[in-house]
Short mmCIF file of C-alpha atoms in Angstrom, two decimals:
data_model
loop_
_atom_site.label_atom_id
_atom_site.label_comp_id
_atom_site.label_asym_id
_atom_site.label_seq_id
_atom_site.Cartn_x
_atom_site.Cartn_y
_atom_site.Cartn_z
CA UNK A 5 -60.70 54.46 58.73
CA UNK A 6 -61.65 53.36 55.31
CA UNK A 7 -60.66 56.66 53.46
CA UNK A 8 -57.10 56.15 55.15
CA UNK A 9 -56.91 53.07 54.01
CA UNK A 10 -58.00 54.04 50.32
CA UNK A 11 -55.16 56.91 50.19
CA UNK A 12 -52.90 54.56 51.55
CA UNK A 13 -53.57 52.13 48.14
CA UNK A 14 -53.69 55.28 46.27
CA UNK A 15 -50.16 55.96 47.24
CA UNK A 16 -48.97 52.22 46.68
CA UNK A 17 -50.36 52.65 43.33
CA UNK A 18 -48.71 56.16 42.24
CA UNK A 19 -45.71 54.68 43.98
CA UNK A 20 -45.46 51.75 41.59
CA UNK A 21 -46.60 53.49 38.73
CA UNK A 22 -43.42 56.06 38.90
CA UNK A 23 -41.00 52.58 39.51
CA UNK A 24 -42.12 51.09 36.35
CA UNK A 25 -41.83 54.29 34.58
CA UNK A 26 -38.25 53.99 33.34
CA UNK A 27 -37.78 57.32 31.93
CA UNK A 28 -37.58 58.61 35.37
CA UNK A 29 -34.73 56.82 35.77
CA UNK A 30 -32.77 57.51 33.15
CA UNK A 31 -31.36 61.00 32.15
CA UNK A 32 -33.25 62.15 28.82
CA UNK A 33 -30.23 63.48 26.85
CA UNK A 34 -28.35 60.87 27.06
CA UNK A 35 -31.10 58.51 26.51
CA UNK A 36 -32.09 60.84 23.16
CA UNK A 37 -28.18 60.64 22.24
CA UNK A 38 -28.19 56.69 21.96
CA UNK A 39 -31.53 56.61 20.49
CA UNK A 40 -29.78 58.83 17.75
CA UNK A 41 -27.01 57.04 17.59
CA UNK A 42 -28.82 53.56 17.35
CA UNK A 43 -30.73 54.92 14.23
CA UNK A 44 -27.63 56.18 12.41
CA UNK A 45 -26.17 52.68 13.11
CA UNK A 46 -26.40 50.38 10.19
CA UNK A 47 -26.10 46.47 11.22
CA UNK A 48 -28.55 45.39 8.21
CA UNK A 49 -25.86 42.82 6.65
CA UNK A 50 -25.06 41.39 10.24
CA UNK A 51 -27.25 38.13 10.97
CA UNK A 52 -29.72 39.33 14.15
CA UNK A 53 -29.75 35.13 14.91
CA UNK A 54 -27.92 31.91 14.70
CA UNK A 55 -29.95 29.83 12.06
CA UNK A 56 -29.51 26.62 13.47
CA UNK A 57 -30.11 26.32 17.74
CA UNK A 58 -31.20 28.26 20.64
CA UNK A 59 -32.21 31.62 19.52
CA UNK A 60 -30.45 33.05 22.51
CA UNK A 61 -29.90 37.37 22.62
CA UNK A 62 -29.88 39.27 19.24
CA UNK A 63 -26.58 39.88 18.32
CA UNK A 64 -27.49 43.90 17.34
CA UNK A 65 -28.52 44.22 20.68
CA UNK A 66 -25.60 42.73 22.07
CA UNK A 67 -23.24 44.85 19.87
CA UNK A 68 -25.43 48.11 20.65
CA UNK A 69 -24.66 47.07 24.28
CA UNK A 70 -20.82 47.37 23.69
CA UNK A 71 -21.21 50.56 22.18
CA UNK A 72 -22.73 51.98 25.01
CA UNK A 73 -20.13 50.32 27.39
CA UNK A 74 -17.43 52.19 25.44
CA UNK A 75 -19.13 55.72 25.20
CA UNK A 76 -19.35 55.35 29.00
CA UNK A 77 -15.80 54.26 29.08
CA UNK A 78 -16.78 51.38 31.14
CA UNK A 79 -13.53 48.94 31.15
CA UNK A 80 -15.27 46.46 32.89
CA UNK A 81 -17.97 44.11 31.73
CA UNK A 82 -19.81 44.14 34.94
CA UNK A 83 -19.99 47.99 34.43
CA UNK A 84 -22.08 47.53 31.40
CA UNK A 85 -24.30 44.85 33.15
CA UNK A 86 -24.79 47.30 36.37
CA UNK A 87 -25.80 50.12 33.70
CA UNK A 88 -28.22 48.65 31.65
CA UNK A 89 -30.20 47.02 34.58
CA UNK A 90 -30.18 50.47 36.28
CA UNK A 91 -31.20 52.33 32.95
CA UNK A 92 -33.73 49.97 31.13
CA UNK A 93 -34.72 52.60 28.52
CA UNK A 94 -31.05 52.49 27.29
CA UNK A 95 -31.68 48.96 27.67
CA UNK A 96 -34.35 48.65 25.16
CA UNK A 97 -32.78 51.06 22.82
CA UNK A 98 -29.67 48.82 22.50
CA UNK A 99 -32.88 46.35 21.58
CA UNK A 100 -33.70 43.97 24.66
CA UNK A 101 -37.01 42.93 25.57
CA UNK A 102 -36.31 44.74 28.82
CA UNK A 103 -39.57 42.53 30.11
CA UNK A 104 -36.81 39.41 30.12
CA UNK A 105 -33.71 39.37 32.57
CA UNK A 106 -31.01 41.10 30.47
CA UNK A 107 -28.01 38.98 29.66
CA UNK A 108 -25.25 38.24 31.74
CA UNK A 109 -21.69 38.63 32.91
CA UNK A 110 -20.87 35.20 30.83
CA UNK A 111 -23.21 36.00 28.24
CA UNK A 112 -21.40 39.34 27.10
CA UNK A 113 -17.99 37.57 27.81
CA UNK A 114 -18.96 34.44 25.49
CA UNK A 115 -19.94 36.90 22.71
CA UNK A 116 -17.10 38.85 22.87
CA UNK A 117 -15.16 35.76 22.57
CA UNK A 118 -16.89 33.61 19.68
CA UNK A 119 -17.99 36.68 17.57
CA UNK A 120 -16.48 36.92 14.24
CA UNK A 121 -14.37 39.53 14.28
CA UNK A 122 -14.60 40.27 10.35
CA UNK A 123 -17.95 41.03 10.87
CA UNK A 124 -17.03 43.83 13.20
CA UNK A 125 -14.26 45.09 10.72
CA UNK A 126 -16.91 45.26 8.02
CA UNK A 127 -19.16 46.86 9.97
CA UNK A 128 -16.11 50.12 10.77
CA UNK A 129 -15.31 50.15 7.00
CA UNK A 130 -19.17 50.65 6.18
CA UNK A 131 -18.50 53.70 8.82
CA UNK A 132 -15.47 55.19 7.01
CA UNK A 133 -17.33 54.52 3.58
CA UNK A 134 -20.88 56.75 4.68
CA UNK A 135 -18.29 59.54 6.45
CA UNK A 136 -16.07 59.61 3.25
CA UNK A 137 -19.29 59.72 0.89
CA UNK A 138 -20.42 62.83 2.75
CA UNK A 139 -16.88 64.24 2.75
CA UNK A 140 -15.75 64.27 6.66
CA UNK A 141 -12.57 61.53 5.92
CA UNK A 142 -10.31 61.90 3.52
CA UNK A 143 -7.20 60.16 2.76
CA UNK A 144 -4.67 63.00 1.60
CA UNK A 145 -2.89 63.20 5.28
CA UNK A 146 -3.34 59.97 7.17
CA UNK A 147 -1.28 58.84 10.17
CA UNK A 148 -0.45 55.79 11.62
CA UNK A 149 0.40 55.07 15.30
CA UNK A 150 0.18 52.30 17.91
CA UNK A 151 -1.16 52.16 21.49
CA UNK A 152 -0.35 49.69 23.78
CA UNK A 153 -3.12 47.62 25.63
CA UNK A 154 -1.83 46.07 28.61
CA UNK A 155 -3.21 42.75 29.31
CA UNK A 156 -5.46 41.43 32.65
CA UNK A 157 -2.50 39.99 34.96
CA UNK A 158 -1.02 40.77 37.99
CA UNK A 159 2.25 41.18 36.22
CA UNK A 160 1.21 44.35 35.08
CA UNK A 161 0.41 45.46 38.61
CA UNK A 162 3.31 48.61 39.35
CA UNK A 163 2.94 47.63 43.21
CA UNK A 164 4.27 44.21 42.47
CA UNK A 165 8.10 44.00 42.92
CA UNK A 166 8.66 40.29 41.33
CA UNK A 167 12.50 40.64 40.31
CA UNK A 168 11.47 38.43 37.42
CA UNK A 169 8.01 39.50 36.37
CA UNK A 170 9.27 41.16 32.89
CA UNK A 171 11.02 38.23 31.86
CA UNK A 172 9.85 36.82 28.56
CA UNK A 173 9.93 33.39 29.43
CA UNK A 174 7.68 34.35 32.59
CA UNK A 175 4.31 33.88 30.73
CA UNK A 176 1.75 34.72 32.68
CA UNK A 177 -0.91 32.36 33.51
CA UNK A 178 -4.23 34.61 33.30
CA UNK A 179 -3.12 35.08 29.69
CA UNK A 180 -1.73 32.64 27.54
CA UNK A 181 -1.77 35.34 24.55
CA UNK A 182 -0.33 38.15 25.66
CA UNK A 183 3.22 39.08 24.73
CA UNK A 184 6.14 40.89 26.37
CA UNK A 185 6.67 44.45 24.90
CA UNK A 186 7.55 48.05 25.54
CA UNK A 187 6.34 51.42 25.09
CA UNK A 188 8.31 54.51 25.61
CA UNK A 189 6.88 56.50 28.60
CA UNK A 190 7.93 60.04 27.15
CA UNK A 191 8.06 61.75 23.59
CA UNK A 192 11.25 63.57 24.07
CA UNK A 193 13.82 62.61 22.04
CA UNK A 194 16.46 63.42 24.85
CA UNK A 195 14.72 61.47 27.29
CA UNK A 196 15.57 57.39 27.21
CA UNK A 197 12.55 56.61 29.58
CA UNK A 198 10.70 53.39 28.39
CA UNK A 199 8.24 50.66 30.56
CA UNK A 200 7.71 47.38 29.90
CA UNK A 201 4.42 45.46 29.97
CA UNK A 202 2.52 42.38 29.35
CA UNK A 203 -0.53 42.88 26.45
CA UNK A 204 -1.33 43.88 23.37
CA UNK A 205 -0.94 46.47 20.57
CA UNK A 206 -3.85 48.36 18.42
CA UNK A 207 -2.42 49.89 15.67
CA UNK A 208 -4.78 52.57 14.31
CA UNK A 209 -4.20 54.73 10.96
CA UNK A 210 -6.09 58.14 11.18
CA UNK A 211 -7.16 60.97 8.98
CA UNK A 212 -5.13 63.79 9.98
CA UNK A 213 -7.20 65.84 9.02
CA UNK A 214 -11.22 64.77 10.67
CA UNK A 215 -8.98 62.91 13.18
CA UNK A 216 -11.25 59.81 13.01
CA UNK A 217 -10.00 56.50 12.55
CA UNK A 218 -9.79 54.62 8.91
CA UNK A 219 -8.51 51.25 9.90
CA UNK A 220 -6.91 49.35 12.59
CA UNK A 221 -4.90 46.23 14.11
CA UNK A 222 -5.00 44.31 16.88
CA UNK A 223 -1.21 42.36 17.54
CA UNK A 224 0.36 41.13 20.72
CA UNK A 225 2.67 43.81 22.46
CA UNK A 226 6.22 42.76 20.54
CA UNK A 227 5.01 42.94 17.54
CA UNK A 228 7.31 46.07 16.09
CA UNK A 229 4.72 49.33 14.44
CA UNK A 230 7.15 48.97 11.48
CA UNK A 231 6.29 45.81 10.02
CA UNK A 232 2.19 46.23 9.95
CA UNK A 233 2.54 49.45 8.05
CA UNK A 234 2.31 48.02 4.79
CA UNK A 235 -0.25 45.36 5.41
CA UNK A 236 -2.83 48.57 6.86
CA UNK A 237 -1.98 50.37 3.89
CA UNK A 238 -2.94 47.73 1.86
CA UNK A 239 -5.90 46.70 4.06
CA UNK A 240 -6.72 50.07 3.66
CA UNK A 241 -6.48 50.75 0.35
CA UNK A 242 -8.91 47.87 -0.74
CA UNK A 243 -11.51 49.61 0.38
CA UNK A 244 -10.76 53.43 0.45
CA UNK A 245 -7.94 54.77 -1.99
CA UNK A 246 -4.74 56.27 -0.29
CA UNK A 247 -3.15 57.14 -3.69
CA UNK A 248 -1.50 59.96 -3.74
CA UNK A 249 -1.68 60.50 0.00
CA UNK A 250 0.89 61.53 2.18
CA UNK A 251 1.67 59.28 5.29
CA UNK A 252 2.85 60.46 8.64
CA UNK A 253 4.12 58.27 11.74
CA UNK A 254 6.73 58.81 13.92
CA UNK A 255 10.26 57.61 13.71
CA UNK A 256 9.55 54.01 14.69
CA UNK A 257 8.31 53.32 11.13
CA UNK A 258 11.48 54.61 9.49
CA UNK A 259 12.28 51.55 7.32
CA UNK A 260 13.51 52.13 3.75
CA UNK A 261 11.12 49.39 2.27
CA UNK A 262 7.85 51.84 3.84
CA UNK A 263 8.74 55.20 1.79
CA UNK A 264 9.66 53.05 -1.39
CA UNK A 265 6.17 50.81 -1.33
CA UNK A 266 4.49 54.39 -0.67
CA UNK A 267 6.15 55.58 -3.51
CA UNK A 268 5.67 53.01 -5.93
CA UNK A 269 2.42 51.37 -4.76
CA UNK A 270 0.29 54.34 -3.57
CA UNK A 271 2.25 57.68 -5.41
CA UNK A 272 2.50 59.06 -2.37
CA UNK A 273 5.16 60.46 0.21
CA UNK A 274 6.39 59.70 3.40
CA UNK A 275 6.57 62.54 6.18
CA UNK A 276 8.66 60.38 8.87
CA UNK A 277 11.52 62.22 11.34
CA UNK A 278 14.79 60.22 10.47
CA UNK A 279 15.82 57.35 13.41
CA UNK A 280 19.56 57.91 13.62
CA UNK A 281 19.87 54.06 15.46
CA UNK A 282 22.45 55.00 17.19
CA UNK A 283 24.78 56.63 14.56
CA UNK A 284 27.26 59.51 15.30
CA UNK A 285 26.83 62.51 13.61
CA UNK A 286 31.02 63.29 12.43
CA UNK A 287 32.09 66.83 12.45
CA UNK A 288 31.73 68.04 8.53
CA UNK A 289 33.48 71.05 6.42
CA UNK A 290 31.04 72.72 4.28
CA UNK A 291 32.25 70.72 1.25
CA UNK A 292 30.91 67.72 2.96
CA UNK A 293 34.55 66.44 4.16
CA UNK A 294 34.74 65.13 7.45
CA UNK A 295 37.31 66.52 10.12
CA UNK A 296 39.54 63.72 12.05
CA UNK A 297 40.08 63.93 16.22
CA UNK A 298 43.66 65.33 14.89
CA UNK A 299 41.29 68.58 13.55
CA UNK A 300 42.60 67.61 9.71
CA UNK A 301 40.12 67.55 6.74
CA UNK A 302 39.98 64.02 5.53
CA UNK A 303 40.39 62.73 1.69
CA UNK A 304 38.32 60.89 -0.41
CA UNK A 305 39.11 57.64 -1.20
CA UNK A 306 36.33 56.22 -3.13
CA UNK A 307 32.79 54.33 -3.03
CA UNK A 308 31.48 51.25 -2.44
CA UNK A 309 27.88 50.25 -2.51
CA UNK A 310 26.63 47.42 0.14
CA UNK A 311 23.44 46.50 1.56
CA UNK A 312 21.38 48.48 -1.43
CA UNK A 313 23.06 52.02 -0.56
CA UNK A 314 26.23 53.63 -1.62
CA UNK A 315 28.50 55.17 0.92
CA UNK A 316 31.65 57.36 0.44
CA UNK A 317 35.20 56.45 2.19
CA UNK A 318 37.43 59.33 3.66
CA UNK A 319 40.68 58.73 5.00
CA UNK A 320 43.96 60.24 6.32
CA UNK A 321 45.25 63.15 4.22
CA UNK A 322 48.63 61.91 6.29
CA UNK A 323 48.18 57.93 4.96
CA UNK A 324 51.23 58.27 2.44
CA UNK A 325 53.16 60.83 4.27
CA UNK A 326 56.72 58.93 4.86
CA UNK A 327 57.61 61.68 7.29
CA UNK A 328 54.61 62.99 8.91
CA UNK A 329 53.56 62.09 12.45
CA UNK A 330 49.71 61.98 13.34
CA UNK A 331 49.04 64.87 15.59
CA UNK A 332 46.71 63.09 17.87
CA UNK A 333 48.67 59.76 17.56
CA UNK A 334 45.79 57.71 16.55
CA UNK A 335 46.86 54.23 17.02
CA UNK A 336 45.62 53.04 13.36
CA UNK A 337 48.06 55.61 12.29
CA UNK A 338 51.11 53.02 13.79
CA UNK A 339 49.61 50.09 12.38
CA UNK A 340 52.50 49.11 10.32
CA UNK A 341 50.49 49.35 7.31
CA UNK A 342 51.67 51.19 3.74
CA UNK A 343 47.97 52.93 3.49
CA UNK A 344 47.75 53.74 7.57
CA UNK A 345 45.47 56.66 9.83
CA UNK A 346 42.07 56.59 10.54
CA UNK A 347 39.15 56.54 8.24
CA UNK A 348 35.34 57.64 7.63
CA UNK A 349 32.28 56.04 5.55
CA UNK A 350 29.22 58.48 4.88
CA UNK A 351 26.12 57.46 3.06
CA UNK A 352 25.02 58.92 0.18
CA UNK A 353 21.37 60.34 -0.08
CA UNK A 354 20.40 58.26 -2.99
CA UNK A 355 17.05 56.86 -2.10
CA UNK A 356 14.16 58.01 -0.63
CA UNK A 357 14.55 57.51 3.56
CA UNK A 358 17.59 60.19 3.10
CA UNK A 359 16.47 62.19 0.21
CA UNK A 360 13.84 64.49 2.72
CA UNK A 361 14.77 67.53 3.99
CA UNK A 362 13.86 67.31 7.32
CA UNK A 363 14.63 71.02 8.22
CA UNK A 364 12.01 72.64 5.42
CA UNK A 365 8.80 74.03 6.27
CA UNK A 366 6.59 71.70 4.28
CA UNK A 367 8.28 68.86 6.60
CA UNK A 368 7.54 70.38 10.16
CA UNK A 369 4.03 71.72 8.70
CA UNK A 370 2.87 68.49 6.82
CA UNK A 371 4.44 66.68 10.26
CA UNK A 372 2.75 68.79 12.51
CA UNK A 373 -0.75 67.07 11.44
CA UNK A 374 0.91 63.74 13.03
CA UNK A 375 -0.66 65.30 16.52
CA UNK A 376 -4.16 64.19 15.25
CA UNK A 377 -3.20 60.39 15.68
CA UNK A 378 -2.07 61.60 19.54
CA UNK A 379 -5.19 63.06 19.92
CA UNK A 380 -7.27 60.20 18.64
CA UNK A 381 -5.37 57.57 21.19
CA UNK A 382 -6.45 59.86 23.60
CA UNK A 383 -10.15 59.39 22.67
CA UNK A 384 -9.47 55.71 22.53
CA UNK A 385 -8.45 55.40 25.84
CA UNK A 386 -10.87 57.28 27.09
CA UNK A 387 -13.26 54.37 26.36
CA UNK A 388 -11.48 52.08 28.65
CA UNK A 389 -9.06 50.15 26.48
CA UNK A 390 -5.73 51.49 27.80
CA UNK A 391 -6.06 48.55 30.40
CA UNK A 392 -7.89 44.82 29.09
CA UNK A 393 -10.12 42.89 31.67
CA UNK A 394 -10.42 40.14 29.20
CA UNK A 395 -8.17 37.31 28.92
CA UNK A 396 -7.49 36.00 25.31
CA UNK A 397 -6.87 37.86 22.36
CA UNK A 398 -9.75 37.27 20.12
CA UNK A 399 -11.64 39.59 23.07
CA UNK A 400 -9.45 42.44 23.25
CA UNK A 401 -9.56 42.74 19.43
CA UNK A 402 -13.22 42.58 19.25
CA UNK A 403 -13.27 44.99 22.22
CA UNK A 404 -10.46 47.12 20.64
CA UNK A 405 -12.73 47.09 16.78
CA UNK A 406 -16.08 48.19 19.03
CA UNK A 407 -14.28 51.20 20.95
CA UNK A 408 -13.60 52.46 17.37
CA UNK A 409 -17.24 51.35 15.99
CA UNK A 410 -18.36 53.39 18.89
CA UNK A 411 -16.44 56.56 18.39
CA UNK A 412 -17.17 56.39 14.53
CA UNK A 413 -21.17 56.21 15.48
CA UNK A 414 -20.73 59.31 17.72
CA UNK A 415 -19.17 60.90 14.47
CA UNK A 416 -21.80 60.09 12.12
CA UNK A 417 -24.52 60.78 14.73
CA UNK A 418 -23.66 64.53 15.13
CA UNK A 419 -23.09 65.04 11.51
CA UNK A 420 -26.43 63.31 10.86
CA UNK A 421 -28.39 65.37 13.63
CA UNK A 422 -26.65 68.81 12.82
CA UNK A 423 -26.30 69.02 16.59
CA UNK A 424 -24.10 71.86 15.76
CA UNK A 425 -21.20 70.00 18.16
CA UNK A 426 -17.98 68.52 17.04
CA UNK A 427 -17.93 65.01 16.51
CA UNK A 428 -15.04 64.72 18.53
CA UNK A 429 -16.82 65.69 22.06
CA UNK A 430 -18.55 62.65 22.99
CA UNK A 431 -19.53 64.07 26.74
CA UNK A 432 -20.55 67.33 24.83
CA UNK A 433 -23.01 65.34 22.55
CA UNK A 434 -24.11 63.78 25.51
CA UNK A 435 -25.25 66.65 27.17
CA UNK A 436 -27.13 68.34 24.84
CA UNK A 437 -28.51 65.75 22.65
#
């Protein structure tokens, strides 16, 4: 009786021995993958603890812990709380004394909330700074794109069939940030299909060439790509040159002021398919003249500049004609008028926007690059931010700054290790660090 007894305390023992082991709980590679990419991670210049109050969770930890919530592609904070109590060595790599309750639902919700979102922009450019020192970004080909974020409300929801739920005076009540805009739902340019939703937009500019991201923007959903270009550029540009670099986004950003700052500011170029807004393309002769609906060549009849450009007027080679009838009896041809028949204004090419030749082979090649920035949205939303479950914009854009922190670490992990992987696999890494 007494030996069974002392095997039975035995096993209690071994048994509670392998539950406080937590490497047995935890697979090894990817534990060894965030213990790498904790130790490539530099947060040296951000303060660990408030200097004044309650000393509270360190705030490396707490940012570690985000990082690991995006490489998991968690959306949801109670993902990342679920996690880290079920894999304490993970835990106590992100830096938590894992022999003290780990923080909370609130707690990671507060932070992301209060924390000073400069503080996570500095820490991405000192990311883009160590990959460009050891050559892996570069800014000769860099493209800028936007991906929309849709925001935490039932509005959103595609089952709901409110007749008035997309109406912009319809602010919804779980978040008092969030604007109205709308995303096209296919990249063909024959195809009109577009959705509209309730959120947010993070407009990211990426090396075409590494396909890793150089600097973003967090704005509310109707806030149009075209008029942040220039303030990323120049975000960008104070702390990594883009002179002489050639920029590539789709035809949403085709505004004449973007290829002239480019020009002038940066001595660079502009690779941007042209947005025709709606304009008619008019039958020409190879001379340039345009035909009328009677099938006649039309006339010249002089420029006019308006609006900083110069366009050419055609008109009715029949106009003076006493005699002549108009063949397709156009009514402005019976206006009563001396100088009568239809007429035609063309622009002339004489600035930038209409000076690219769109049909060469350095456009579609240097263009073709562009797919990098598709790619990289790809990644992003991977990492749970295509839909928020926050509700106020200062936490999506620290959320949206940490998905990008995180995919940046992964980058400068595997170039670090010499793992031999591309940066751009972030299961691969995983499995094999």
């Amino acid at each position: 009786m007494p030996k069974q007894i002392h095997r039975k305390e035995l096993i209690a023992i071994y048994r509670q021995q392998i539950i406080q082991d937590i490497r047995l709980f935890t697979s090894q590679p990817v534990a060894k993958f965030y213990d790498s990419l904790f130790l490539n991670l530099d947060l040296s210049f951000v303060q660990e603890y408030p200097k004044t109050g309650r000393k509270g969770f360190s705030n490396h930890a707490m940012i570690c812990a985000f990082i690991v919530m995006k490489c998991e592609g968690f959306p949801m904070i109670t993902d990342l709380v679920d996690y880290l109590n079920n894999n304490l060595l993970i835990a106590h790599y992100c830096g938590f004394d894992i022999s003290l309750p780990l923080p909370s639902y609130w707690t990671f919700d507060r932070f992301l909330k209060d924390f000073d979102h400069s503080i996570l922009s500095y820490i991405m450019q000192s990311q883009v700074l160590s990959l460009a020192a050891d050559g892996i970004i570069d800014t000769s080909f860099i493209g800028l794109d936007s991906t929309p974020v849709s925001a935490n409300t039932s509005q959103n929801n595609p089952k709901s069939f409110l007749s008035n739920k997309f109406q912009p005076d319809n602010q919804p009540k779980a978040d008092k940030h969030c604007k109205l805009g709308v995303h096209t739902a296919s990249n063909q340019t024959n195809e009109k299909k577009y959705e509209f939703y309730w959120g947010y937009k993070n407009h990211v500019l990426v090396d075409c060439i590494s396909g890793l991201p150089i600097y973003e923007m967090t704005t509310t959903a109707e806030v149009a790509d075209s008029t942040v270009a220039l303030d990323i550029l120049a975000g960008t540009h104070a702390f990594l040159p883009v002179t002489e670099c050639t920029f590539l986004a789709d035809k949403g950003y085709d505004v004449k002021k973007i290829y002239n700052q480019v020009k002038e500011l940066y001595d660079g170029e502009c690779i941007i398919p042209l947005n025709k807004r709606n304009t008619k393309n008019p039958k020409l002769l190879p001379q340039g003249n345009p035909i009328c609906e009677a099938g006649l060549a039309m006339w010249k009849d002089g420029k006019f500049s308006d609006r900083n450009r110069t366009r050419q007027k055609f008109c009715c080679p029949l106009k003076s004609s006493k005699d002549a009838d108009c063949p397709c009896h156009h009514k402005n041809f019976y206006n009563g008028k001396k100088h009568r028949g239809c007429t035609r204004y063309i622009t002339i090419a004489d600035d930038l926007r209409l000076s690219i030749d769109r049909n060469s082979r350095y456009f579609k090649s240097s263009y073709f690059l562009r797919t990098e920035c598709e790619r990289y949205n790809s990644r992003f939303k991977n990492t749970g931010q295509e839909r928020m479950w926050v509700r106020n914009k200062s936490s999506v854009a620290n959320l949206n700054t940490l998905a990008h922190i995180s995919l940046l670490a992964v980058a400068i992990a595997a170039v670090t290790g010499n793992s031999g992987q591309s940066y751009r696999k972030l299961k691969s890494l995983k499995r094999t660090a």
